[in-house]
mmCIF file with all atom_site columns, C-alpha atoms in Angstrom:
data_model
loop_
_atom_site.group_PDB
_atom_site.id
_atom_site.type_symbol
_atom_site.label_atom_id
_atom_site.label_alt_id
_atom_site.label_comp_id
_atom_site.label_asym_id
_atom_site.label_entity_id
_atom_site.label_seq_id
_atom_site.pdbx_PDB_ins_code
_atom_site.Cartn_x
_atom_site.Cartn_y
_atom_site.Cartn_z
_atom_site.occupancy
_atom_site.B_iso_or_equiv
_atom_site.pdbx_formal_charge
_atom_site.auth_seq_id
_atom_site.auth_comp_id
_atom_site.auth_asym_id
_atom_site.auth_atom_id
_atom_site.pdbx_PDB_model_num
ATOM 1   C CA . LEU A 1 1   ? 36.267 173.023 108.267 1.00 47.00 ? 12  LEU A CA 1
ATOM 2   C CA . GLU A 1 2   ? 35.675 173.354 111.497 1.00 48.00 ? 13  GLU A CA 1
ATOM 3   C CA . PRO A 1 3   ? 31.754 171.654 112.029 1.00 51.00 ? 14  PRO A CA 1
ATOM 4   C CA . ARG A 1 4   ? 31.204 172.444 115.460 1.00 51.00 ? 15  ARG A CA 1
ATOM 5   C CA . LEU A 1 5   ? 31.922 176.234 114.028 1.00 50.00 ? 16  LEU A CA 1
ATOM 6   C CA . LEU A 1 6   ? 30.171 175.784 111.213 1.00 51.00 ? 17  LEU A CA 1
ATOM 7   C CA . TYR A 1 7   ? 27.045 174.163 113.621 1.00 49.00 ? 18  TYR A CA 1
ATOM 8   C CA . ALA A 1 8   ? 27.029 178.061 115.242 1.00 51.00 ? 19  ALA A CA 1
ATOM 9   C CA . ALA A 1 9   ? 27.210 179.781 112.555 1.00 52.00 ? 20  ALA A CA 1
ATOM 10  C CA . LEU A 1 10  ? 24.265 177.942 110.509 1.00 51.00 ? 21  LEU A CA 1
ATOM 11  C CA . LEU A 1 11  ? 22.380 178.048 113.812 1.00 52.00 ? 22  LEU A CA 1
ATOM 12  C CA . THR A 1 12  ? 22.639 182.040 114.220 1.00 51.00 ? 23  THR A CA 1
ATOM 13  C CA . ALA A 1 13  ? 21.631 182.227 110.399 1.00 51.00 ? 24  ALA A CA 1
ATOM 14  C CA . LEU A 1 14  ? 18.481 180.370 110.749 1.00 49.00 ? 25  LEU A CA 1
ATOM 15  C CA . ASP A 1 15  ? 17.843 182.314 113.985 1.00 50.00 ? 26  ASP A CA 1
ATOM 16  C CA . ARG A 1 16  ? 18.279 185.564 111.593 1.00 46.00 ? 27  ARG A CA 1
ATOM 17  C CA . GLY A 1 17  ? 16.468 183.964 109.229 1.00 46.00 ? 28  GLY A CA 1
ATOM 18  C CA . ALA A 1 18  ? 13.016 185.054 111.149 1.00 43.00 ? 29  ALA A CA 1
ATOM 19  C CA . ASP A 1 19  ? 11.384 188.371 110.308 1.00 42.00 ? 30  ASP A CA 1
ATOM 20  C CA . ALA A 1 20  ? 12.225 190.202 113.370 1.00 38.00 ? 31  ALA A CA 1
ATOM 21  C CA . SER A 1 21  ? 9.406  192.345 112.185 1.00 37.00 ? 32  SER A CA 1
ATOM 22  C CA . GLU A 1 22  ? 6.162  190.186 112.269 1.00 37.00 ? 33  GLU A CA 1
ATOM 23  C CA . PRO A 1 23  ? 4.856  188.641 115.382 1.00 36.00 ? 34  PRO A CA 1
ATOM 24  C CA . GLN A 1 24  ? 5.705  185.568 116.736 1.00 39.00 ? 35  GLN A CA 1
ATOM 25  C CA . THR A 1 25  ? 2.325  183.684 117.782 1.00 36.00 ? 36  THR A CA 1
ATOM 26  C CA . PRO A 1 26  ? 4.280  180.791 120.020 1.00 37.00 ? 37  PRO A CA 1
ATOM 27  C CA . SER A 1 27  ? 2.575  177.274 119.429 1.00 41.00 ? 38  SER A CA 1
ATOM 28  C CA . GLY A 1 28  ? 3.075  175.865 122.639 1.00 40.00 ? 39  GLY A CA 1
ATOM 29  C CA . PRO A 1 29  ? 6.036  175.735 125.085 1.00 41.00 ? 40  PRO A CA 1
ATOM 30  C CA . VAL A 1 30  ? 9.129  176.448 123.327 1.00 40.00 ? 41  VAL A CA 1
ATOM 31  C CA . ALA A 1 31  ? 11.972 174.554 123.435 1.00 43.00 ? 42  ALA A CA 1
ATOM 32  C CA . PRO A 1 32  ? 15.640 176.001 123.820 1.00 45.00 ? 43  PRO A CA 1
ATOM 33  C CA . ALA A 1 33  ? 17.523 175.757 120.430 1.00 45.00 ? 44  ALA A CA 1
ATOM 34  C CA . PRO A 1 34  ? 20.279 172.589 120.616 1.00 45.00 ? 45  PRO A CA 1
ATOM 35  C CA . ASP A 1 35  ? 23.988 173.590 121.557 1.00 46.00 ? 46  ASP A CA 1
ATOM 36  C CA . PRO A 1 36  ? 25.749 173.294 118.489 1.00 43.00 ? 47  PRO A CA 1
ATOM 37  C CA . VAL A 1 37  ? 29.045 172.293 120.393 1.00 43.00 ? 48  VAL A CA 1
ATOM 38  C CA . ALA A 1 38  ? 27.193 169.703 122.652 1.00 46.00 ? 49  ALA A CA 1
ATOM 39  C CA . THR A 1 39  ? 25.618 168.006 119.941 1.00 46.00 ? 50  THR A CA 1
ATOM 40  C CA . ALA A 1 40  ? 28.219 168.353 117.189 1.00 48.00 ? 51  ALA A CA 1
ATOM 41  C CA . PRO A 1 41  ? 29.285 164.928 116.959 1.00 49.00 ? 52  PRO A CA 1
ATOM 42  C CA . GLY A 1 42  ? 33.481 164.118 118.359 1.00 51.00 ? 53  GLY A CA 1
ATOM 43  C CA . PRO A 1 43  ? 35.986 162.784 116.492 1.00 50.00 ? 54  PRO A CA 1
ATOM 44  C CA . GLU A 1 44  ? 35.230 159.120 117.708 1.00 50.00 ? 55  GLU A CA 1
ATOM 45  C CA . ALA A 1 45  ? 32.188 159.792 116.008 1.00 47.00 ? 56  ALA A CA 1
ATOM 46  C CA . GLU A 1 46  ? 33.247 160.748 113.063 1.00 46.00 ? 57  GLU A CA 1
ATOM 47  C CA . ALA A 1 47  ? 35.957 158.309 112.924 1.00 57.00 ? 58  ALA A CA 1
ATOM 48  C CA . ALA A 1 48  ? 33.456 155.543 112.815 1.00 73.00 ? 59  ALA A CA 1
ATOM 49  C CA . ASP A 1 49  ? 30.912 157.685 110.248 1.00 79.00 ? 60  ASP A CA 1
ATOM 50  C CA . PRO A 1 50  ? 32.713 160.324 108.854 1.00 87.00 ? 61  PRO A CA 1
ATOM 51  C CA . PHE A 1 51  ? 29.628 162.097 107.447 1.00 92.00 ? 62  PHE A CA 1
ATOM 52  C CA . PRO A 1 52  ? 26.988 161.793 109.795 1.00 93.00 ? 63  PRO A CA 1
ATOM 53  C CA . GLY A 1 53  ? 23.251 162.083 108.735 1.00 94.00 ? 64  GLY A CA 1
ATOM 54  C CA . LEU A 1 54  ? 24.322 161.320 105.039 1.00 95.00 ? 65  LEU A CA 1
ATOM 55  C CA . ASP A 1 55  ? 24.347 157.968 104.182 1.00 95.00 ? 66  ASP A CA 1
ATOM 56  C CA . VAL A 1 56  ? 26.325 157.377 101.036 1.00 94.00 ? 67  VAL A CA 1
ATOM 57  C CA . ASP A 1 57  ? 26.552 153.787 100.082 1.00 93.00 ? 68  ASP A CA 1
ATOM 58  C CA . ARG A 1 58  ? 22.591 154.651 99.774  1.00 94.00 ? 69  ARG A CA 1
ATOM 59  C CA . GLY A 1 59  ? 22.738 157.906 98.229  1.00 95.00 ? 70  GLY A CA 1
ATOM 60  C CA . LEU A 1 60  ? 25.241 156.789 95.769  1.00 94.00 ? 71  LEU A CA 1
ATOM 61  C CA . ARG A 1 61  ? 22.795 153.203 95.254  1.00 94.00 ? 72  ARG A CA 1
ATOM 62  C CA . LEU A 1 62  ? 20.199 155.514 94.896  1.00 93.00 ? 73  LEU A CA 1
ATOM 63  C CA . TRP A 1 63  ? 21.418 157.838 92.277  1.00 94.00 ? 74  TRP A CA 1
ATOM 64  C CA . ARG A 1 64  ? 23.677 155.511 90.622  1.00 93.00 ? 75  ARG A CA 1
ATOM 65  C CA . SER A 1 65  ? 26.258 158.111 89.826  1.00 92.00 ? 76  SER A CA 1
ATOM 66  C CA . ARG A 1 66  ? 28.619 159.761 91.865  1.00 93.00 ? 77  ARG A CA 1
ATOM 67  C CA . SER A 1 67  ? 28.207 162.959 90.473  1.00 93.00 ? 78  SER A CA 1
ATOM 68  C CA . SER A 1 68  ? 24.514 163.042 90.458  1.00 94.00 ? 79  SER A CA 1
ATOM 69  C CA . PHE A 1 69  ? 24.616 162.646 93.902  1.00 95.00 ? 80  PHE A CA 1
ATOM 70  C CA . VAL A 1 70  ? 26.520 165.319 94.567  1.00 95.00 ? 81  VAL A CA 1
ATOM 71  C CA . ARG A 1 71  ? 25.111 167.893 92.035  1.00 96.00 ? 82  ARG A CA 1
ATOM 72  C CA . ASN A 1 72  ? 22.079 166.767 93.837  1.00 96.00 ? 83  ASN A CA 1
ATOM 73  C CA . LEU A 1 73  ? 23.756 167.206 97.814  1.00 96.00 ? 84  LEU A CA 1
ATOM 74  C CA . GLN A 1 74  ? 24.510 170.513 96.443  1.00 96.00 ? 85  GLN A CA 1
ATOM 75  C CA . VAL A 1 75  ? 21.277 171.309 95.088  1.00 97.00 ? 86  VAL A CA 1
ATOM 76  C CA . PHE A 1 76  ? 19.930 170.266 98.249  1.00 97.00 ? 87  PHE A CA 1
ATOM 77  C CA . VAL A 1 77  ? 22.037 173.065 100.284 1.00 97.00 ? 88  VAL A CA 1
ATOM 78  C CA . GLN A 1 78  ? 20.824 175.636 98.491  1.00 96.00 ? 89  GLN A CA 1
ATOM 79  C CA . GLN A 1 79  ? 17.158 174.939 98.421  1.00 96.00 ? 90  GLN A CA 1
ATOM 80  C CA . TYR A 1 80  ? 17.008 173.820 102.316 1.00 97.00 ? 91  TYR A CA 1
ATOM 81  C CA . ALA A 1 81  ? 19.956 175.052 104.140 1.00 96.00 ? 92  ALA A CA 1
ATOM 82  C CA . ASP A 1 82  ? 17.295 177.935 105.586 1.00 96.00 ? 93  ASP A CA 1
ATOM 83  C CA . CYS A 1 83  ? 14.466 175.905 105.955 1.00 96.00 ? 94  CYS A CA 1
ATOM 84  C CA . PRO A 1 84  ? 13.767 175.638 109.645 1.00 96.00 ? 95  PRO A CA 1
ATOM 85  C CA . SER A 1 85  ? 13.668 179.382 110.019 1.00 96.00 ? 96  SER A CA 1
ATOM 86  C CA . ARG A 1 86  ? 11.472 179.377 106.863 1.00 97.00 ? 97  ARG A CA 1
ATOM 87  C CA . ILE A 1 87  ? 9.384  177.224 108.249 1.00 97.00 ? 98  ILE A CA 1
ATOM 88  C CA . LYS A 1 88  ? 9.283  178.889 111.771 1.00 96.00 ? 99  LYS A CA 1
ATOM 89  C CA . ALA A 1 89  ? 8.176  181.813 109.647 1.00 96.00 ? 100 ALA A CA 1
ATOM 90  C CA . ALA A 1 90  ? 5.869  180.646 107.485 1.00 97.00 ? 101 ALA A CA 1
ATOM 91  C CA . ALA A 1 91  ? 1.353  180.256 107.724 1.00 97.00 ? 102 ALA A CA 1
ATOM 92  C CA . LEU A 1 92  ? 0.734  176.811 108.410 1.00 95.00 ? 103 LEU A CA 1
ATOM 93  C CA . GLU A 1 93  ? -0.591 176.009 104.988 1.00 97.00 ? 104 GLU A CA 1
ATOM 94  C CA . ASP A 1 94  ? 3.432  176.930 103.756 1.00 97.00 ? 105 ASP A CA 1
ATOM 95  C CA . ARG A 1 95  ? 4.855  175.148 107.177 1.00 97.00 ? 106 ARG A CA 1
ATOM 96  C CA . LEU A 1 96  ? 3.478  171.784 105.833 1.00 97.00 ? 107 LEU A CA 1
ATOM 97  C CA . ARG A 1 97  ? 4.610  172.616 102.432 1.00 97.00 ? 108 ARG A CA 1
ATOM 98  C CA . LEU A 1 98  ? 7.654  173.056 103.088 1.00 97.00 ? 109 LEU A CA 1
ATOM 99  C CA . SER A 1 99  ? 8.092  169.926 105.777 1.00 97.00 ? 110 SER A CA 1
ATOM 100 C CA . HIS A 1 100 ? 7.155  167.355 103.103 1.00 97.00 ? 111 HIS A CA 1
ATOM 101 C CA . LYS A 1 101 ? 9.047  168.668 100.369 1.00 97.00 ? 112 LYS A CA 1
ATOM 102 C CA . LEU A 1 102 ? 12.177 168.854 102.643 1.00 97.00 ? 113 LEU A CA 1
ATOM 103 C CA . LYS A 1 103 ? 11.085 165.216 103.800 1.00 97.00 ? 114 LYS A CA 1
ATOM 104 C CA . GLY A 1 104 ? 10.696 164.146 100.230 1.00 96.00 ? 115 GLY A CA 1
ATOM 105 C CA . ALA A 1 105 ? 14.148 165.492 99.079  1.00 97.00 ? 116 ALA A CA 1
ATOM 106 C CA . SER A 1 106 ? 16.084 164.406 102.058 1.00 97.00 ? 117 SER A CA 1
ATOM 107 C CA . ALA A 1 107 ? 14.991 160.606 101.971 1.00 96.00 ? 118 ALA A CA 1
ATOM 108 C CA . ASN A 1 108 ? 15.831 161.048 98.461  1.00 96.00 ? 119 ASN A CA 1
ATOM 109 C CA . LEU A 1 109 ? 19.371 161.851 98.956  1.00 97.00 ? 120 LEU A CA 1
ATOM 110 C CA . ALA A 1 110 ? 19.782 159.512 101.714 1.00 96.00 ? 121 ALA A CA 1
ATOM 111 C CA . LEU A 1 111 ? 20.105 161.972 104.354 1.00 97.00 ? 122 LEU A CA 1
ATOM 112 C CA . SER A 1 112 ? 17.496 159.718 106.556 1.00 95.00 ? 123 SER A CA 1
ATOM 113 C CA . GLU A 1 113 ? 17.587 161.782 110.052 1.00 97.00 ? 124 GLU A CA 1
ATOM 114 C CA . VAL A 1 114 ? 16.613 165.342 108.254 1.00 97.00 ? 125 VAL A CA 1
ATOM 115 C CA . ALA A 1 115 ? 13.622 163.152 106.704 1.00 97.00 ? 126 ALA A CA 1
ATOM 116 C CA . ARG A 1 116 ? 12.659 161.720 110.072 1.00 97.00 ? 127 ARG A CA 1
ATOM 117 C CA . CYS A 1 117 ? 13.006 164.587 111.503 1.00 97.00 ? 128 CYS A CA 1
ATOM 118 C CA . ALA A 1 118 ? 10.966 166.951 108.849 1.00 98.00 ? 129 ALA A CA 1
ATOM 119 C CA . GLN A 1 119 ? 8.118  163.683 109.152 1.00 98.00 ? 130 GLN A CA 1
ATOM 120 C CA . ARG A 1 120 ? 7.590  164.382 112.830 1.00 98.00 ? 131 ARG A CA 1
ATOM 121 C CA . LEU A 1 121 ? 7.333  167.546 112.580 1.00 98.00 ? 132 LEU A CA 1
ATOM 122 C CA . GLU A 1 122 ? 4.644  167.458 109.388 1.00 97.00 ? 133 GLU A CA 1
ATOM 123 C CA . ASP A 1 123 ? 2.940  164.949 111.639 1.00 97.00 ? 134 ASP A CA 1
ATOM 124 C CA . GLU A 1 124 ? 2.913  167.579 114.750 1.00 97.00 ? 135 GLU A CA 1
ATOM 125 C CA . LEU A 1 125 ? 1.584  170.285 112.389 1.00 97.00 ? 136 LEU A CA 1
ATOM 126 C CA . ARG A 1 126 ? -1.302 168.198 111.261 1.00 97.00 ? 137 ARG A CA 1
ATOM 127 C CA . ALA A 1 127 ? -2.097 167.278 114.036 1.00 97.00 ? 138 ALA A CA 1
ATOM 128 C CA . GLY A 1 128 ? -2.121 170.655 115.954 1.00 96.00 ? 139 GLY A CA 1
ATOM 129 C CA . ARG A 1 129 ? 0.399  170.167 117.915 1.00 96.00 ? 140 ARG A CA 1
ATOM 130 C CA . PRO A 1 130 ? 3.160  172.304 119.689 1.00 96.00 ? 141 PRO A CA 1
ATOM 131 C CA . PHE A 1 131 ? 5.820  171.446 117.422 1.00 96.00 ? 142 PHE A CA 1
ATOM 132 C CA . ASP A 1 132 ? 8.778  173.493 118.561 1.00 96.00 ? 143 ASP A CA 1
ATOM 133 C CA . ALA A 1 133 ? 10.779 170.635 120.098 1.00 97.00 ? 144 ALA A CA 1
ATOM 134 C CA . ALA A 1 134 ? 10.173 168.848 116.407 1.00 97.00 ? 145 ALA A CA 1
ATOM 135 C CA . LEU A 1 135 ? 11.627 172.235 114.922 1.00 97.00 ? 146 LEU A CA 1
ATOM 136 C CA . ALA A 1 136 ? 15.026 172.146 117.004 1.00 97.00 ? 147 ALA A CA 1
ATOM 137 C CA . ASP A 1 137 ? 15.234 168.186 116.183 1.00 97.00 ? 148 ASP A CA 1
ATOM 138 C CA . LEU A 1 138 ? 14.614 168.506 112.541 1.00 97.00 ? 149 LEU A CA 1
ATOM 139 C CA . GLN A 1 139 ? 17.254 172.295 112.590 1.00 97.00 ? 150 GLN A CA 1
ATOM 140 C CA . ALA A 1 140 ? 19.831 169.858 114.373 1.00 97.00 ? 151 ALA A CA 1
ATOM 141 C CA . ALA A 1 141 ? 19.453 167.068 111.811 1.00 97.00 ? 152 ALA A CA 1
ATOM 142 C CA . LEU A 1 142 ? 19.680 169.466 108.845 1.00 97.00 ? 153 LEU A CA 1
ATOM 143 C CA . CYS A 1 143 ? 23.058 171.208 110.528 1.00 96.00 ? 154 CYS A CA 1
ATOM 144 C CA . GLY A 1 144 ? 24.755 167.896 111.275 1.00 96.00 ? 155 GLY A CA 1
ATOM 145 C CA . ALA A 1 145 ? 23.527 167.148 107.671 1.00 97.00 ? 156 ALA A CA 1
ATOM 146 C CA . LEU A 1 146 ? 24.990 169.888 105.769 1.00 97.00 ? 157 LEU A CA 1
ATOM 147 C CA . ALA A 1 147 ? 28.288 169.155 107.507 1.00 95.00 ? 158 ALA A CA 1
ATOM 148 C CA . SER A 1 148 ? 28.617 165.746 106.381 1.00 95.00 ? 159 SER A CA 1
ATOM 149 C CA . ILE A 1 149 ? 27.375 167.035 102.805 1.00 96.00 ? 160 ILE A CA 1
ATOM 150 C CA . ASP A 1 150 ? 30.365 169.708 102.460 1.00 95.00 ? 161 ASP A CA 1
ATOM 151 C CA . ARG A 1 151 ? 33.055 167.456 103.968 1.00 94.00 ? 162 ARG A CA 1
ATOM 152 C CA . PHE A 1 152 ? 31.463 164.815 100.984 1.00 94.00 ? 163 PHE A CA 1
ATOM 153 C CA . THR A 1 153 ? 31.324 166.859 98.533  1.00 92.00 ? 164 THR A CA 1
ATOM 154 C CA . SER A 1 154 ? 34.934 168.409 99.625  1.00 90.00 ? 165 SER A CA 1
ATOM 155 C CA . THR A 1 155 ? 36.509 164.828 99.299  1.00 82.00 ? 166 THR A CA 1
ATOM 156 C CA . VAL A 1 156 ? 34.763 164.849 96.118  1.00 68.00 ? 167 VAL A CA 1
ATOM 157 C CA . ASP A 1 157 ? 36.198 167.664 94.469  1.00 57.00 ? 168 ASP A CA 1
ATOM 158 C CA . GLU A 1 158 ? 39.881 167.233 95.971  1.00 52.00 ? 169 GLU A CA 1
ATOM 159 C CA . LYS A 1 159 ? 39.742 163.322 94.157  1.00 58.00 ? 170 LYS A CA 1
ATOM 160 C CA . ALA A 1 160 ? 38.346 165.059 90.702  1.00 56.00 ? 171 ALA A CA 1
ATOM 161 C CA . VAL A 1 161 ? 41.255 167.562 90.966  1.00 40.00 ? 172 VAL A CA 1
ATOM 162 C CA . GLY A 1 162 ? 43.937 165.703 91.786  1.00 41.00 ? 173 GLY A CA 1
#
């Protein structure tokens, strides 16, 4: 699995998730989406932290069971992988609800950068400020976390099989 290709595929899929038939009302200046190749961690970062964005030690302490932690990470991927596109397409109340749920779920799974970005997005939405930059940061953090979750759960699956 090549993380840079995964980032690009996720960003493309998330952009396709918004309903193009509904007019989008801009909430302020639109920030360009982060370049997945430029923002992807390089080999030196992966050597220092094999799962950037996922604090495995903290997650295992919180969940006290590797299998529970892995199972809940997999549920997180199923429920939240497309969250930025759902937030972008939603009405304000649903944007707030989704960003709040994402913040809580990610914090409980030791995905601190996703939780921090979701909190920032929630703050921007509550204040009525433009939120495009916060949403782009959340999308980038989530893409990195999803790649780390994939690598971590793959290593756990390999250890269980082998």
